[in-house]
Short mmCIF file of C-alpha atoms and ligand atoms in Angstrom, two decimals:
data_model
loop_
_atom_site.label_atom_id
_atom_site.label_comp_id
_atom_site.label_asym_id
_atom_site.label_seq_id
_atom_site.Cartn_x
_atom_site.Cartn_y
_atom_site.Cartn_z
CA MET A 9 -22.09 0.18 -12.57
CA ARG A 10 -20.64 -3.20 -13.13
CA ILE A 11 -17.33 -3.21 -11.22
CA LEU A 12 -14.34 -5.62 -11.55
CA LEU A 13 -11.88 -5.34 -8.58
CA LEU A 14 -8.72 -6.98 -8.92
CA GLY A 15 -7.00 -8.55 -6.07
CA SER A 16 -7.27 -10.88 -3.28
CA GLY A 17 -5.84 -9.35 0.01
CA GLY A 18 -7.35 -7.25 3.03
CA ARG A 19 -7.26 -4.23 0.99
CA GLU A 20 -9.55 -5.78 -1.89
CA HIS A 21 -11.87 -7.16 0.90
CA ALA A 22 -12.12 -3.48 2.58
CA LEU A 23 -12.74 -2.27 -0.76
CA ALA A 24 -15.00 -4.72 -2.00
CA TRP A 25 -17.18 -4.18 1.17
CA LYS A 26 -17.25 -0.50 0.66
CA MET A 27 -18.12 -0.75 -2.87
CA ALA A 28 -21.27 -2.91 -2.44
CA GLN A 29 -22.37 -0.63 -0.11
CA SER A 30 -22.70 2.16 -2.97
CA PRO A 31 -25.87 2.52 -4.56
CA ARG A 32 -24.26 2.83 -7.71
CA CYS A 33 -22.75 -0.65 -7.42
CA GLU A 34 -25.01 -2.87 -9.80
CA LYS A 35 -22.61 -6.02 -9.69
CA LEU A 36 -19.06 -6.58 -8.34
CA PHE A 37 -16.92 -8.97 -9.34
CA ILE A 38 -13.53 -9.73 -7.52
CA ALA A 39 -10.33 -11.28 -9.28
CA PRO A 40 -9.40 -13.78 -7.82
CA GLY A 41 -10.66 -12.54 -4.41
CA ASN A 42 -10.96 -14.62 -1.25
CA GLY A 43 -13.20 -15.97 1.20
CA GLY A 44 -14.25 -12.48 2.51
CA THR A 45 -14.62 -10.79 -0.99
CA SER A 46 -17.39 -13.73 -1.79
CA GLN A 47 -19.44 -12.36 0.85
CA VAL A 48 -19.91 -9.09 -0.87
CA GLY A 49 -19.53 -9.76 -4.51
CA GLN A 50 -19.00 -12.66 -6.89
CA ASN A 51 -15.19 -14.05 -7.23
CA VAL A 52 -13.55 -14.54 -10.68
CA PRO A 53 -10.84 -17.05 -11.26
CA LEU A 54 -8.78 -14.73 -13.32
CA SER A 55 -5.06 -13.84 -12.95
CA ILE A 56 -4.64 -10.26 -12.16
CA THR A 57 -1.42 -10.04 -15.04
CA ASP A 58 -3.66 -11.90 -17.98
CA PHE A 59 -4.55 -9.09 -19.35
CA PRO A 60 -6.13 -10.70 -22.67
CA ALA A 61 -8.65 -12.85 -20.18
CA ILE A 62 -9.12 -9.66 -18.31
CA GLU A 63 -10.37 -7.96 -21.54
CA ALA A 64 -12.67 -10.66 -22.50
CA PHE A 65 -14.18 -10.64 -19.05
CA CYS A 66 -14.73 -6.91 -18.98
CA ILE A 67 -16.48 -7.48 -22.27
CA LYS A 68 -18.50 -10.52 -21.45
CA GLU A 69 -19.78 -8.81 -18.44
CA SER A 70 -19.98 -5.41 -19.72
CA ILE A 71 -17.91 -3.92 -16.95
CA GLY A 72 -18.01 -0.26 -16.54
CA LEU A 73 -15.19 0.42 -13.79
CA VAL A 74 -11.93 -1.72 -13.03
CA PHE A 75 -9.89 -1.02 -9.91
CA VAL A 76 -6.57 -2.36 -9.80
CA GLY A 77 -5.42 -3.22 -6.04
CA PRO A 78 -2.13 -4.41 -6.30
CA GLU A 79 1.27 -2.71 -8.19
CA GLU A 80 2.13 -5.67 -10.30
CA PRO A 81 -0.59 -5.17 -13.06
CA LEU A 82 0.03 -1.49 -12.83
CA VAL A 83 3.83 -1.48 -13.30
CA LYS A 84 3.29 -4.11 -16.05
CA GLY A 85 0.78 -1.94 -18.12
CA VAL A 86 -2.87 -2.74 -17.51
CA VAL A 87 -4.02 0.68 -17.68
CA ASP A 88 -2.15 1.08 -20.80
CA HIS A 89 -3.88 -2.23 -22.16
CA PHE A 90 -7.16 -0.68 -21.50
CA ARG A 91 -6.34 2.77 -22.99
CA ASN A 92 -4.87 0.94 -26.52
CA THR A 93 -7.51 -1.39 -26.95
CA PRO A 94 -10.62 -0.13 -28.76
CA SER A 95 -13.38 -2.40 -27.08
CA LEU A 96 -11.95 -1.32 -23.51
CA LYS A 97 -11.26 2.12 -24.18
CA ASP A 98 -14.53 3.37 -22.58
CA ILE A 99 -14.08 1.47 -19.26
CA LEU A 100 -13.07 3.44 -16.43
CA ILE A 101 -9.92 2.06 -14.80
CA ILE A 102 -8.40 3.23 -11.45
CA GLY A 103 -4.45 3.21 -11.40
CA PRO A 104 -1.66 5.06 -13.04
CA ALA A 105 -0.25 3.99 -16.64
CA ALA A 106 2.99 1.93 -16.67
CA GLU A 107 5.18 5.08 -17.18
CA ALA A 108 3.54 6.83 -13.84
CA ALA A 109 3.45 3.83 -11.94
CA GLN A 110 7.17 3.87 -11.99
CA LEU A 111 6.89 5.98 -9.22
CA GLU A 112 6.80 2.52 -7.29
CA GLY A 113 8.20 0.47 -9.66
CA SER A 114 11.49 2.50 -9.88
CA LYS A 115 13.43 3.98 -6.79
CA SER A 116 15.62 5.89 -9.44
CA PHE A 117 12.60 7.40 -11.02
CA ALA A 118 10.78 8.42 -8.20
CA LYS A 119 13.83 10.03 -6.64
CA ALA A 120 14.32 12.21 -9.95
CA PHE A 121 10.92 13.05 -9.98
CA MET A 122 11.13 14.16 -6.49
CA GLN A 123 14.15 16.10 -7.01
CA LYS A 124 12.82 17.79 -10.23
CA TYR A 125 9.78 19.26 -8.33
CA GLY A 126 11.63 20.31 -4.89
CA ILE A 127 9.79 17.39 -2.70
CA PRO A 128 11.79 16.56 0.53
CA THR A 129 13.35 13.27 0.42
CA ALA A 130 16.77 11.72 1.94
CA GLY A 131 19.64 12.86 -0.31
CA TYR A 132 20.87 10.19 -2.82
CA ARG A 133 23.05 8.80 -5.63
CA GLU A 134 22.67 6.19 -7.93
CA PHE A 135 24.84 3.44 -9.33
CA ASP A 136 24.88 0.41 -11.64
CA VAL A 137 27.49 -1.89 -13.14
CA ASN A 138 29.00 0.82 -15.16
CA SER A 139 29.54 2.87 -12.15
CA TYR A 140 30.34 0.21 -9.50
CA GLU A 141 33.88 1.25 -8.62
CA GLU A 142 32.91 4.76 -8.08
CA GLY A 143 29.89 3.44 -5.88
CA VAL A 144 32.17 1.43 -3.76
CA ARG A 145 34.33 4.36 -3.10
CA TYR A 146 31.14 6.56 -2.49
CA LEU A 147 30.04 4.02 0.11
CA GLN A 148 33.65 4.08 1.96
CA GLN A 149 33.08 7.89 2.74
CA HIS A 150 28.99 7.57 3.47
CA PRO A 151 28.13 8.38 7.09
CA LEU A 152 26.28 5.39 8.73
CA PRO A 153 24.07 3.90 8.71
CA VAL A 154 23.42 3.87 4.98
CA VAL A 155 20.39 2.92 3.08
CA LEU A 156 20.64 0.68 0.02
CA LYS A 157 17.51 0.47 -2.55
CA ALA A 158 17.23 -1.89 -5.86
CA ASP A 159 15.90 0.00 -8.18
CA GLY A 160 13.02 -2.11 -9.14
CA LEU A 161 10.28 -4.03 -7.54
CA ALA A 162 11.57 -6.64 -5.20
CA ALA A 163 8.73 -7.85 -3.20
CA GLY A 164 9.10 -5.52 -0.45
CA LYS A 165 12.53 -6.62 0.26
CA GLY A 166 14.75 -4.58 -1.65
CA VAL A 167 15.63 -1.86 1.10
CA LEU A 168 18.89 -2.63 3.37
CA ILE A 169 19.67 -0.36 6.13
CA CYS A 170 23.44 -1.17 6.92
CA GLN A 171 25.26 -0.25 9.74
CA HIS A 172 28.81 -1.19 8.85
CA PRO A 173 30.86 -0.50 5.95
CA ILE A 174 31.81 -4.08 4.89
CA GLU A 175 27.79 -4.84 5.28
CA ALA A 176 27.13 -1.91 2.78
CA ALA A 177 30.07 -3.15 0.55
CA ALA A 178 29.02 -6.70 0.57
CA GLU A 179 25.54 -6.11 -0.13
CA PHE A 180 26.20 -3.47 -2.73
CA GLU A 181 28.27 -6.01 -4.44
CA LEU A 182 25.65 -8.69 -4.11
CA MET A 183 23.09 -6.35 -5.56
CA ILE A 184 24.90 -5.30 -8.48
CA GLN A 185 27.49 -7.97 -9.31
CA ARG A 186 25.66 -11.17 -8.23
CA ASN A 187 22.07 -10.12 -9.05
CA LYS A 188 20.64 -10.61 -5.57
CA PHE A 189 17.40 -9.15 -6.62
CA GLY A 190 17.70 -10.05 -10.05
CA ASP A 191 17.28 -7.29 -12.69
CA ALA A 192 15.53 -5.39 -9.71
CA GLY A 193 18.75 -4.70 -7.98
CA ARG A 194 21.11 -4.07 -10.98
CA LYS A 195 20.63 -0.14 -10.37
CA VAL A 196 21.13 0.66 -6.67
CA VAL A 197 20.20 3.88 -5.16
CA VAL A 198 22.36 4.81 -2.27
CA GLU A 199 20.45 7.06 0.24
CA GLU A 200 21.15 9.23 3.34
CA PHE A 201 19.44 7.50 6.28
CA LEU A 202 16.48 9.26 7.93
CA GLU A 203 15.94 9.20 11.61
CA GLY A 204 12.28 9.76 12.51
CA ILE A 205 8.71 8.32 12.83
CA GLU A 206 6.67 7.18 9.72
CA MET A 207 3.26 7.31 8.56
CA SER A 208 1.41 6.71 5.36
CA MET A 209 -0.79 9.24 3.12
CA PHE A 210 -3.27 8.40 0.71
CA VAL A 211 -4.03 10.67 -2.18
CA LEU A 212 -6.73 10.05 -4.81
CA THR A 213 -5.83 12.02 -7.98
CA ASP A 214 -7.47 12.67 -11.54
CA GLY A 215 -4.14 13.50 -12.77
CA LYS A 216 -4.58 17.43 -12.14
CA ASP A 217 -6.77 17.77 -9.12
CA TYR A 218 -6.81 15.66 -5.68
CA VAL A 219 -8.33 14.56 -2.65
CA ILE A 220 -6.59 13.50 0.61
CA LEU A 221 -7.99 10.29 2.40
CA PRO A 222 -7.59 9.82 5.98
CA GLU A 223 -3.86 9.04 6.82
CA ALA A 224 -2.69 6.03 8.76
CA LYS A 225 0.52 4.39 10.33
CA ASP A 226 1.00 0.66 9.76
CA TYR A 227 3.22 -1.67 11.92
CA LYS A 228 5.74 -3.70 9.68
CA ARG A 229 7.57 -5.99 12.07
CA ILE A 230 6.21 -9.24 13.03
CA GLY A 231 7.15 -8.88 16.79
CA GLU A 232 5.61 -6.85 19.47
CA GLY A 233 7.85 -3.32 20.43
CA ASP A 234 8.42 -3.54 16.42
CA LYS A 235 10.94 -5.95 16.93
CA GLY A 236 11.99 -8.75 14.38
CA LEU A 237 11.46 -9.54 10.33
CA ASN A 238 9.52 -7.19 8.20
CA THR A 239 6.15 -8.38 6.87
CA GLY A 240 3.52 -6.93 4.60
CA GLY A 241 1.84 -5.32 7.93
CA MET A 242 0.69 -6.47 11.11
CA GLY A 243 -1.83 -3.99 11.80
CA ALA A 244 -2.50 -0.20 11.45
CA VAL A 245 -4.08 2.92 13.05
CA SER A 246 -6.11 5.75 11.70
CA PRO A 247 -6.03 8.86 12.35
CA VAL A 248 -2.16 9.19 13.26
CA PRO A 249 -2.23 11.11 16.71
CA PHE A 250 1.11 12.81 15.76
CA ALA A 251 -0.14 13.97 12.51
CA ASP A 252 -1.48 17.52 13.94
CA ASP A 253 -3.05 20.08 11.71
CA LEU A 254 0.07 21.87 10.79
CA PHE A 255 2.13 18.52 10.08
CA MET A 256 -0.75 17.62 7.68
CA GLU A 257 -0.62 21.16 6.31
CA LYS A 258 3.27 20.91 5.56
CA ILE A 259 2.62 17.41 3.97
CA GLU A 260 0.00 18.67 1.70
CA GLU A 261 1.89 22.12 0.63
CA ARG A 262 5.33 20.63 0.22
CA ILE A 263 4.75 17.01 -0.75
CA VAL A 264 1.22 16.43 -2.07
CA LYS A 265 0.53 19.69 -4.17
CA PRO A 266 4.17 19.31 -6.07
CA THR A 267 3.63 15.43 -6.62
CA VAL A 268 0.48 15.94 -8.18
CA ARG A 269 1.72 19.14 -9.96
CA GLY A 270 4.84 17.12 -11.24
CA LEU A 271 2.55 14.36 -12.64
CA HIS A 272 0.32 16.73 -14.48
CA GLU A 273 3.25 18.71 -15.69
CA GLU A 274 5.26 15.79 -16.94
CA GLY A 275 1.99 14.61 -19.05
CA MET A 276 1.49 11.36 -17.12
CA ASP A 277 -1.59 9.31 -17.16
CA TYR A 278 -2.51 8.66 -13.71
CA LYS A 279 -6.02 8.49 -12.17
CA GLY A 280 -5.71 6.68 -9.09
CA PHE A 281 -4.14 6.43 -5.57
CA VAL A 282 -0.82 7.68 -4.75
CA PHE A 283 0.36 6.17 -1.36
CA ILE A 284 3.15 8.33 0.14
CA GLY A 285 5.29 6.72 2.67
CA ILE A 286 6.12 9.98 5.11
CA ILE A 287 8.77 10.12 7.61
CA LYS A 288 8.29 12.97 10.45
CA VAL A 289 12.28 13.98 11.01
CA GLY A 290 11.72 16.57 13.98
CA GLU A 291 8.56 18.35 12.67
CA GLU A 292 9.45 17.93 9.15
CA PRO A 293 7.99 15.84 6.61
CA TYR A 294 10.19 13.90 4.12
CA VAL A 295 9.10 11.40 1.44
CA ILE A 296 10.39 7.76 2.11
CA GLU A 297 8.52 6.12 -1.13
CA TYR A 298 5.70 6.50 -3.21
CA ASN A 299 3.57 3.43 -4.10
CA CYS A 300 0.84 3.52 -6.79
CA ARG A 301 -1.76 1.91 -4.91
CA MET A 302 -3.38 1.79 -1.66
CA GLY A 303 -1.45 0.34 1.28
CA ASP A 304 -2.38 -3.11 3.12
CA PRO A 305 -3.50 -3.01 6.03
CA GLU A 306 -3.61 0.83 5.90
CA THR A 307 -6.91 0.32 3.60
CA GLU A 308 -8.64 -1.51 6.38
CA VAL A 309 -8.57 1.47 8.80
CA VAL A 310 -8.64 4.05 5.95
CA ILE A 311 -11.82 2.77 4.06
CA PRO A 312 -14.06 1.81 7.37
CA ARG A 313 -13.35 5.73 8.15
CA LEU A 314 -14.42 7.16 4.84
CA LYS A 315 -18.10 8.47 4.71
CA ASN A 316 -18.10 9.34 0.71
CA ASP A 317 -19.75 6.93 -1.41
CA LEU A 318 -16.41 4.96 -2.99
CA VAL A 319 -18.06 4.42 -6.43
CA ASP A 320 -18.87 8.06 -6.64
CA LEU A 321 -15.41 9.16 -5.90
CA LEU A 322 -13.56 6.61 -8.25
CA GLU A 323 -15.90 7.90 -10.89
CA ALA A 324 -14.91 11.27 -10.49
CA ALA A 325 -11.36 10.41 -10.25
CA ALA A 326 -11.43 8.31 -13.74
CA GLN A 327 -13.53 11.15 -15.45
CA SER A 328 -11.17 13.88 -14.14
CA LYS A 329 -14.04 15.60 -12.13
CA LEU A 330 -12.27 15.63 -8.54
CA ALA A 331 -12.02 19.30 -8.05
CA GLY A 332 -14.21 20.79 -5.55
CA VAL A 333 -15.06 16.86 -4.09
CA LYS A 334 -14.87 16.97 -0.46
CA ILE A 335 -13.71 14.13 1.74
CA GLU A 336 -15.96 13.30 4.70
CA CYS A 337 -14.84 10.73 7.34
CA ASP A 338 -15.58 9.23 10.81
CA ASP A 339 -13.64 11.22 13.45
CA ARG A 340 -13.07 7.90 15.71
CA TYR A 341 -10.02 6.05 15.86
CA ALA A 342 -9.76 2.92 13.70
CA CYS A 343 -7.35 0.21 14.65
CA THR A 344 -6.84 -3.43 12.27
CA VAL A 345 -5.02 -6.03 14.06
CA MET A 346 -3.72 -8.86 11.36
CA ALA A 347 -3.72 -12.38 12.31
CA VAL A 348 -1.25 -14.33 10.56
CA SER A 349 -0.22 -18.00 10.10
CA GLY A 350 2.69 -19.33 12.34
CA GLY A 351 5.90 -19.09 10.87
CA TYR A 352 5.21 -16.04 8.59
CA PRO A 353 6.94 -13.99 7.11
CA GLY A 354 9.04 -17.28 6.85
CA GLU A 355 7.66 -20.62 5.67
CA TYR A 356 4.04 -21.42 6.82
CA GLU A 357 1.53 -24.13 6.43
CA LYS A 358 -1.86 -23.29 4.76
CA GLY A 359 -5.35 -25.01 4.71
CA PHE A 360 -6.21 -24.78 8.23
CA GLU A 361 -10.15 -24.21 8.86
CA VAL A 362 -10.84 -20.80 10.07
CA GLU A 363 -13.39 -21.20 13.12
CA GLY A 364 -15.36 -18.29 14.57
CA LEU A 365 -16.22 -16.39 11.83
CA ASP A 366 -19.67 -16.43 12.61
CA LEU A 367 -19.37 -14.72 15.63
CA GLU A 368 -21.30 -11.53 16.43
CA THR A 369 -18.77 -8.84 16.28
CA GLY A 370 -21.22 -5.72 17.00
CA SER A 371 -21.19 -2.53 14.93
CA ASP A 372 -17.94 -1.25 15.95
CA SER A 373 -15.73 -4.20 14.85
CA LEU A 374 -15.56 -5.65 11.04
CA ILE A 375 -13.51 -8.60 9.88
CA PHE A 376 -11.59 -8.45 6.63
CA HIS A 377 -10.32 -11.73 4.86
CA ALA A 378 -6.68 -11.59 3.55
CA GLY A 379 -5.42 -15.21 2.58
CA THR A 380 -8.44 -17.24 2.99
CA ILE A 381 -10.36 -19.44 0.64
CA SER A 382 -13.98 -20.76 1.02
CA ALA A 383 -13.79 -24.64 0.04
CA TYR A 384 -16.82 -27.08 1.03
CA GLY A 385 -18.66 -24.59 2.77
CA ALA A 386 -15.80 -23.75 5.19
CA VAL A 387 -12.96 -21.08 5.24
CA MET A 388 -9.39 -22.17 5.04
CA THR A 389 -6.10 -20.28 5.39
CA ASN A 390 -4.56 -19.68 2.23
CA GLY A 391 -1.74 -17.29 2.99
CA GLY A 392 0.71 -15.65 5.25
CA ARG A 393 -1.68 -12.79 6.40
CA VAL A 394 -5.08 -14.89 7.00
CA LEU A 395 -7.74 -11.99 7.93
CA CYS A 396 -7.63 -8.73 10.39
CA VAL A 397 -10.26 -7.29 12.45
CA THR A 398 -10.55 -3.35 12.22
CA SER A 399 -12.86 -1.58 15.15
CA PHE A 400 -13.45 1.60 15.96
CA GLY A 401 -13.00 3.39 19.43
CA GLU A 402 -12.95 6.86 20.94
CA SER A 403 -8.99 6.36 21.69
CA VAL A 404 -6.61 4.19 19.81
CA ALA A 405 -6.36 1.86 22.68
CA GLU A 406 -10.21 1.45 23.09
CA ALA A 407 -10.19 0.80 19.15
CA ALA A 408 -7.04 -2.10 19.68
CA ASP A 409 -8.65 -3.74 22.66
CA LYS A 410 -11.96 -4.32 20.47
CA SER A 411 -9.98 -5.77 17.80
CA ARG A 412 -8.01 -8.16 20.14
CA GLU A 413 -11.45 -9.28 21.71
CA VAL A 414 -12.94 -10.12 18.30
CA LEU A 415 -9.52 -12.09 17.27
CA ASP A 416 -9.40 -13.81 20.58
CA GLN A 417 -12.73 -15.44 19.55
CA ILE A 418 -11.67 -16.68 16.11
CA TYR A 419 -9.03 -19.57 15.94
CA PHE A 420 -7.21 -21.35 13.40
CA GLU A 421 -4.18 -23.78 13.89
CA ASN A 422 -0.83 -21.69 14.65
CA MET A 423 -2.68 -18.37 14.37
CA TYR A 424 -0.59 -15.43 15.66
CA PHE A 425 -1.49 -11.75 15.97
CA ARG A 426 0.56 -8.67 17.73
CA LYS A 427 -1.28 -7.67 20.72
CA ASP A 428 0.40 -4.43 20.82
CA ILE A 429 -0.57 -2.64 17.59
CA GLY A 430 -0.98 1.25 18.61
CA TYR A 431 0.93 0.92 21.60
CA GLU A 432 2.77 4.14 21.52
CA PHE A 433 -0.36 6.13 21.72
CA ALA A 434 -2.04 3.95 24.25
P1 AMP B 517 10.80 1.33 1.04
O1 AMP B 517 10.55 0.30 0.29
O2 AMP B 517 11.22 2.36 0.20
O3 AMP B 517 9.36 1.75 1.91
O4 AMP B 517 11.43 1.24 2.43
C1 AMP B 517 11.29 0.19 3.51
C2 AMP B 517 11.39 0.57 4.77
O5 AMP B 517 12.67 1.40 4.68
C3 AMP B 517 10.35 1.95 5.15
O6 AMP B 517 9.40 1.90 5.60
C4 AMP B 517 11.41 2.80 6.11
O7 AMP B 517 11.25 1.91 7.36
C5 AMP B 517 13.06 2.25 5.75
N1 AMP B 517 13.69 3.21 4.87
C6 AMP B 517 13.66 3.24 3.59
N2 AMP B 517 14.55 4.43 3.43
C7 AMP B 517 14.77 4.86 4.45
C8 AMP B 517 15.86 6.03 4.92
N3 AMP B 517 16.16 6.97 3.88
N4 AMP B 517 16.04 6.29 6.21
C9 AMP B 517 15.57 5.59 7.02
N5 AMP B 517 14.64 4.57 6.93
C10 AMP B 517 14.46 4.39 5.36
N1 LIG B 518 1.53 -1.42 4.29
C1 LIG B 518 2.62 -1.24 3.34
C2 LIG B 518 2.24 -1.50 2.04
O1 LIG B 518 1.13 -1.69 1.53
O2 LIG B 518 2.94 -1.40 1.18
#
């Protein structure tokens, strides 16, 4: 099988690394890829939202399977483009069609879906410019904190947790009347605040059946002790120590099964990953959000733990043959720690050489590149999240220690990483 993987993050390096191990993988292309993906496949300079260019490439290279890493091409309809183009329709493609990708692309769509299928989530109302005054009155009597969510994709910034009624009213006005998040925020979901601990679930579905991959917990804040600004993710651990068998069973029965049944009953074209953000309130699971892709950096711990052949698994999903497939995984803990450019998630500089990448990591550690580029025989920084190190251990603490030890031998100017990933499980 000749494979094209779209994306350029740590998630894509981990996926490419795993695909390349499959005897089924004849040739692997990554578009646009990064300085790490070029070690396991061939990078190609294609834009992930330029569907005609992707189409031409797939035909020229006789691609058999396309994997879409990030959400943007999915929400913009890359799967629909493949289904509707006669020369592409036999190519297997992993990801939902645009309608189903609204599970991530529209908070309002996701909330209505959960309500219809009885999936536990925070109570909510939605407002737009036509119901603005009603929304203002609703907010005045809402208990605090209150959660405001821009309906559309807002680069991870569209969720505001407001502690004060004046703050809530001001943000509500900025979103609806002043386009704070552009069109994405013209509709706002106002949601009850849930207090609890979060984790990420990963389901691969063929639209009817599903398999559950290892769960993970990511660390979104830039600072140690979960302080400071939100980032794309500074590290992750898997398995999640508080997700015991009983809790996982509740998630499967109350959330995973009705989600997949809902997709099927709505007749949605969904052959790909559903990433479910879960919050544990007391002992009960609630859905915080859906994403129509894998998480980053969660993929960097989930995929190394997966023992199944990834290409076989993806082919089964694309061909509606997931029934009966069993997931096998490494029982050890995996912990990934992300090294970022100084200043991230604010302004930062790029173009610094990454040194120490040729170190011998030992068989328990893996280096995955994120924002890097290969140039003139060197690897240079090319983004905010630069690379991560995933290690295995018999405990979260042991895995985290090994990742830190490897990172201590890697250097680029203004490099920063959190030293406390997994701290609450140590
Ligand atoms: P989302 O983009 O929906 O994942 O939201 C971003 C983050 O906001 C989540 O990871 C949670 O930490 C937080 N969040 C979202 N909705 C709620 C809620 N209803 N209650 C508490 N925290 C929330
Ligand atoms: N790590 C969170 C995400 O991928 O959205």
